[in-house]
Amino acid sequence: MRTISLSIAAVCAGLATAGTLWAGPDTVTLPENYQATFVNYLDVDRFDRKRVRKMYVNPDAHAAANAGDDLPGGTILIMEDHDAQTDADGNLQRDGDGRLIALDPVTNVFVMEKNGAWETDNGNWDYAWYLPDGTPKPDADFAGCFSCHANRSERDYTFTYWKNVSDQAK
Ligand code: HEC
């Protein structure tokens, strides 16, 4: 319950400072041109959702991240969703390696950013959700971001990146 009450506090902080409903996109901006400038460290095939998720990290943080340590302040992680290619019957198609094939259009962009100046319940992380045109998703639920990512507190609140750093170091 602690997570939920704190994220409500974050929403109120957003209201007080910017007059908008959600705190996330006020603090966590969408980095311009991230597809060209960030490192695409992993692609996750979600067969259950017929979706490919492309994961990016900013290069400065990637260079500073050490296996087993908390991630550096200033880390920005982006998860970019794409629908996966299907045939006319809706069956998922695979490439020669058995991986799903991402269609070009981006369907949603999720951002999490770590900043020591932000007091959140998730180790200085805050969250934002953007639509493909780069505008904040109007009805986004940020309490869900906090509570679900809290399940990975031992991996600095990340599902894939902390583990990726550790795996790369092996
Ligand atoms: C129900 C659980 C759940 C919720 C709610 C959730 N996430 Fe995640 N998130 C995941 C999982 C699991 C992954 C790993 C990718 C996968 O398996 O789909 C992930 C991955 C990410 C990543 C890539 C870095 C990492 O941790 O691997 C970002 C960025 C992210 N989520 C942002 C968000 C944002 C922003 C929200 C809220 C709008 C959110 N998430 C809500 C479960 C969740």
Short mmCIF file of C-alpha atoms and ligand atoms in Angstrom, two decimals:
data_model
loop_
_atom_site.label_atom_id
_atom_site.label_comp_id
_atom_site.label_asym_id
_atom_site.label_seq_id
_atom_site.Cartn_x
_atom_site.Cartn_y
_atom_site.Cartn_z
CA MET A 1 0.00 0.00 0.00
CA ARG A 2 2.94 2.25 0.61
CA THR A 3 3.73 2.37 -3.10
CA ILE A 4 0.20 3.39 -3.97
CA SER A 5 0.02 6.23 -1.45
CA LEU A 6 3.39 7.58 -2.58
CA SER A 7 2.43 7.57 -6.20
CA ILE A 8 -0.71 9.48 -5.28
CA ALA A 9 1.61 11.97 -3.59
CA ALA A 10 3.60 12.15 -6.83
CA VAL A 11 0.41 12.92 -8.73
CA CYS A 12 -0.42 15.70 -6.28
CA ALA A 13 3.09 17.11 -6.68
CA GLY A 14 2.50 17.20 -10.41
CA LEU A 15 -0.76 19.04 -9.86
CA ALA A 16 0.85 21.60 -7.59
CA THR A 17 3.81 22.40 -9.81
CA ALA A 18 2.54 22.05 -13.34
CA GLY A 19 -1.24 22.04 -13.11
CA THR A 20 -1.47 18.75 -14.97
CA LEU A 21 -2.95 15.52 -13.75
CA TRP A 22 0.06 13.18 -13.94
CA ALA A 23 3.49 13.55 -12.44
CA GLY A 24 5.32 11.19 -14.79
CA PRO A 25 5.51 13.10 -18.07
CA ASP A 26 6.23 16.34 -16.17
CA THR A 27 9.51 14.99 -14.86
CA VAL A 28 10.31 12.13 -17.21
CA THR A 29 10.50 13.56 -20.70
CA LEU A 30 10.76 11.58 -23.91
CA PRO A 31 14.35 11.93 -25.15
CA GLU A 32 14.43 13.26 -28.70
CA ASN A 33 15.87 10.99 -31.34
CA TYR A 34 16.49 8.14 -28.86
CA GLN A 35 16.23 5.50 -31.62
CA ALA A 36 19.43 6.90 -33.14
CA THR A 37 21.31 7.94 -30.01
CA PHE A 38 20.42 5.30 -27.38
CA VAL A 39 21.68 1.71 -27.14
CA ASN A 40 19.08 -0.93 -28.14
CA TYR A 41 20.26 -3.42 -25.49
CA LEU A 42 17.52 -6.03 -25.87
CA ASP A 43 14.40 -7.02 -27.82
CA VAL A 44 11.75 -8.99 -25.92
CA ASP A 45 9.32 -11.20 -27.86
CA ARG A 46 5.94 -11.33 -26.13
CA PHE A 47 4.20 -14.22 -27.85
CA ASP A 48 1.29 -13.88 -25.41
CA ARG A 49 0.60 -10.32 -26.52
CA LYS A 50 1.71 -10.65 -30.19
CA ARG A 51 4.15 -7.85 -29.51
CA VAL A 52 7.86 -7.04 -29.72
CA ARG A 53 9.33 -4.70 -27.11
CA LYS A 54 12.56 -2.89 -28.00
CA MET A 55 14.58 -1.78 -24.98
CA TYR A 56 16.91 1.22 -25.06
CA VAL A 57 19.30 2.85 -22.55
CA ASN A 58 21.16 6.16 -22.77
CA PRO A 59 24.82 5.53 -23.68
CA ASP A 60 26.37 7.50 -20.78
CA ALA A 61 24.50 5.42 -18.21
CA HIS A 62 25.23 2.22 -20.13
CA ALA A 63 28.95 2.98 -19.99
CA ALA A 64 28.78 3.72 -16.26
CA ALA A 65 26.63 0.72 -15.23
CA ASN A 66 28.42 -2.02 -13.30
CA ALA A 67 27.24 -5.61 -12.88
CA GLY A 68 25.62 -6.19 -9.51
CA ASP A 69 25.52 -2.50 -8.53
CA ASP A 70 22.55 -0.17 -8.42
CA LEU A 71 22.25 1.65 -11.73
CA PRO A 72 23.77 5.14 -12.06
CA GLY A 73 21.70 8.27 -11.48
CA GLY A 74 20.65 9.65 -14.85
CA THR A 75 19.82 6.21 -16.26
CA ILE A 76 16.97 6.44 -18.79
CA LEU A 77 15.33 3.22 -19.94
CA ILE A 78 12.86 3.15 -22.82
CA MET A 79 10.56 0.30 -23.79
CA GLU A 80 9.14 0.72 -27.29
CA ASP A 81 6.24 -1.55 -28.26
CA HIS A 82 5.60 -2.85 -31.77
CA ASP A 83 2.94 -5.23 -33.01
CA ALA A 84 4.40 -8.50 -34.27
CA GLN A 85 3.84 -9.67 -37.85
CA THR A 86 1.06 -12.22 -38.32
CA ASP A 87 -0.33 -14.07 -41.33
CA ALA A 88 -3.87 -13.56 -42.63
CA ASP A 89 -5.19 -15.95 -39.95
CA GLY A 90 -3.50 -14.02 -37.15
CA ASN A 91 -0.74 -16.59 -36.59
CA LEU A 92 2.56 -15.12 -35.46
CA GLN A 93 5.36 -15.17 -38.03
CA ARG A 94 8.98 -15.89 -37.07
CA ASP A 95 12.29 -14.99 -38.63
CA GLY A 96 15.08 -17.50 -39.37
CA ASP A 97 16.13 -17.45 -35.71
CA GLY A 98 12.63 -18.17 -34.46
CA ARG A 99 12.17 -14.60 -33.26
CA LEU A 100 9.04 -12.53 -33.73
CA ILE A 101 9.13 -9.91 -36.49
CA ALA A 102 8.41 -6.36 -35.33
CA LEU A 103 6.24 -4.23 -37.61
CA ASP A 104 7.66 -0.74 -38.14
CA PRO A 105 5.03 1.39 -36.37
CA VAL A 106 5.59 2.13 -32.68
CA THR A 107 2.43 1.54 -30.64
CA ASN A 108 3.48 2.82 -27.18
CA VAL A 109 6.63 4.22 -25.53
CA PHE A 110 7.32 3.60 -21.83
CA VAL A 111 10.08 5.55 -20.11
CA MET A 112 11.65 5.18 -16.66
CA GLU A 113 14.32 7.55 -15.43
CA LYS A 114 16.46 7.52 -12.29
CA ASN A 115 17.31 10.85 -10.70
CA GLY A 116 18.65 11.26 -7.16
CA ALA A 117 16.71 14.52 -6.81
CA TRP A 118 13.39 12.69 -7.07
CA GLU A 119 12.00 11.07 -3.94
CA THR A 120 9.91 8.15 -5.09
CA ASP A 121 9.24 4.82 -3.43
CA ASN A 122 11.12 3.03 -6.22
CA GLY A 123 14.71 4.03 -5.60
CA ASN A 124 14.56 7.47 -7.28
CA TRP A 125 12.85 6.11 -10.40
CA ASP A 126 9.91 7.88 -12.01
CA TYR A 127 7.83 6.77 -14.98
CA ALA A 128 6.12 8.11 -18.08
CA TRP A 129 4.05 6.71 -20.94
CA TYR A 130 4.02 8.29 -24.40
CA LEU A 131 1.92 7.75 -27.49
CA PRO A 132 3.60 7.12 -30.87
CA ASP A 133 3.36 10.83 -31.75
CA GLY A 134 5.39 11.70 -28.64
CA THR A 135 2.54 13.16 -26.60
CA PRO A 136 1.90 11.85 -23.05
CA LYS A 137 -0.79 9.17 -22.83
CA PRO A 138 -3.68 11.08 -21.23
CA ASP A 139 -5.20 8.29 -19.11
CA ALA A 140 -1.96 6.59 -18.02
CA ASP A 141 -1.93 4.69 -14.69
CA PHE A 142 1.40 5.37 -12.97
CA ALA A 143 0.50 3.56 -9.75
CA GLY A 144 0.77 0.36 -11.80
CA CYS A 145 4.31 1.23 -12.94
CA PHE A 146 5.43 1.74 -9.33
CA SER A 147 3.79 -1.35 -7.88
CA CYS A 148 4.75 -3.81 -10.60
CA HIS A 149 8.36 -2.60 -10.93
CA ALA A 150 8.67 -2.78 -7.11
CA ASN A 151 8.65 -6.57 -7.63
CA ARG A 152 12.20 -6.15 -8.95
CA SER A 153 13.55 -3.91 -6.17
CA GLU A 154 16.55 -6.24 -5.83
CA ARG A 155 17.40 -5.48 -9.47
CA ASP A 156 17.08 -1.72 -9.03
CA TYR A 157 13.42 -1.87 -10.05
CA THR A 158 14.12 -3.07 -13.59
CA PHE A 159 12.88 -6.25 -15.23
CA THR A 160 15.49 -6.50 -18.00
CA TYR A 161 18.24 -3.88 -17.73
CA TRP A 162 20.01 -4.71 -14.44
CA LYS A 163 20.04 -8.39 -15.47
CA ASN A 164 21.31 -7.43 -18.92
CA VAL A 165 24.24 -5.54 -17.38
CA SER A 166 25.06 -8.57 -15.20
CA ASP A 167 24.73 -11.00 -18.11
CA GLN A 168 26.99 -8.91 -20.35
CA ALA A 169 29.70 -8.90 -17.68
CA LYS A 170 29.91 -12.70 -17.63
C1 HEC B 1 2.10 -5.71 -14.45
C2 HEC B 1 3.51 -5.38 -14.39
C3 HEC B 1 4.03 -4.11 -15.05
C4 HEC B 1 3.48 -2.85 -15.04
C5 HEC B 1 2.15 -2.41 -14.49
C6 HEC B 1 4.43 -2.00 -15.72
N1 HEC B 1 5.52 -2.72 -16.12
FE1 HEC B 1 7.18 -2.00 -17.05
N2 HEC B 1 7.84 -3.89 -17.33
C7 HEC B 1 7.22 -5.04 -16.89
C8 HEC B 1 7.91 -6.20 -17.42
C9 HEC B 1 7.56 -7.67 -17.13
C10 HEC B 1 8.96 -5.71 -18.22
C11 HEC B 1 9.94 -6.55 -19.06
C12 HEC B 1 9.40 -6.66 -20.51
C13 HEC B 1 8.34 -7.73 -20.69
O1 HEC B 1 8.54 -8.88 -20.26
O2 HEC B 1 7.28 -7.42 -21.28
C14 HEC B 1 8.91 -4.26 -18.10
C15 HEC B 1 9.84 -3.41 -18.67
C16 HEC B 1 9.80 -2.03 -18.60
C17 HEC B 1 10.83 -1.15 -19.10
C18 HEC B 1 12.18 -1.56 -19.68
C19 HEC B 1 13.22 -1.64 -18.53
C20 HEC B 1 12.99 -2.83 -17.63
O3 HEC B 1 12.62 -2.65 -16.44
O4 HEC B 1 13.15 -3.98 -18.10
C21 HEC B 1 10.37 0.13 -18.93
C22 HEC B 1 11.07 1.42 -19.32
C23 HEC B 1 9.06 0.04 -18.30
N3 HEC B 1 8.76 -1.29 -18.11
C24 HEC B 1 8.28 1.14 -17.97
C25 HEC B 1 6.99 1.02 -17.40
C26 HEC B 1 6.09 2.14 -17.23
C27 HEC B 1 6.37 3.58 -17.60
C28 HEC B 1 4.95 1.63 -16.67
C29 HEC B 1 3.67 2.35 -16.31
C30 HEC B 1 3.04 3.16 -17.34
C31 HEC B 1 5.16 0.21 -16.50
N4 HEC B 1 6.40 -0.14 -16.96
C32 HEC B 1 4.22 -0.66 -15.93
C33 HEC B 1 6.15 -5.10 -16.04
C34 HEC B 1 5.32 -4.03 -15.75
#
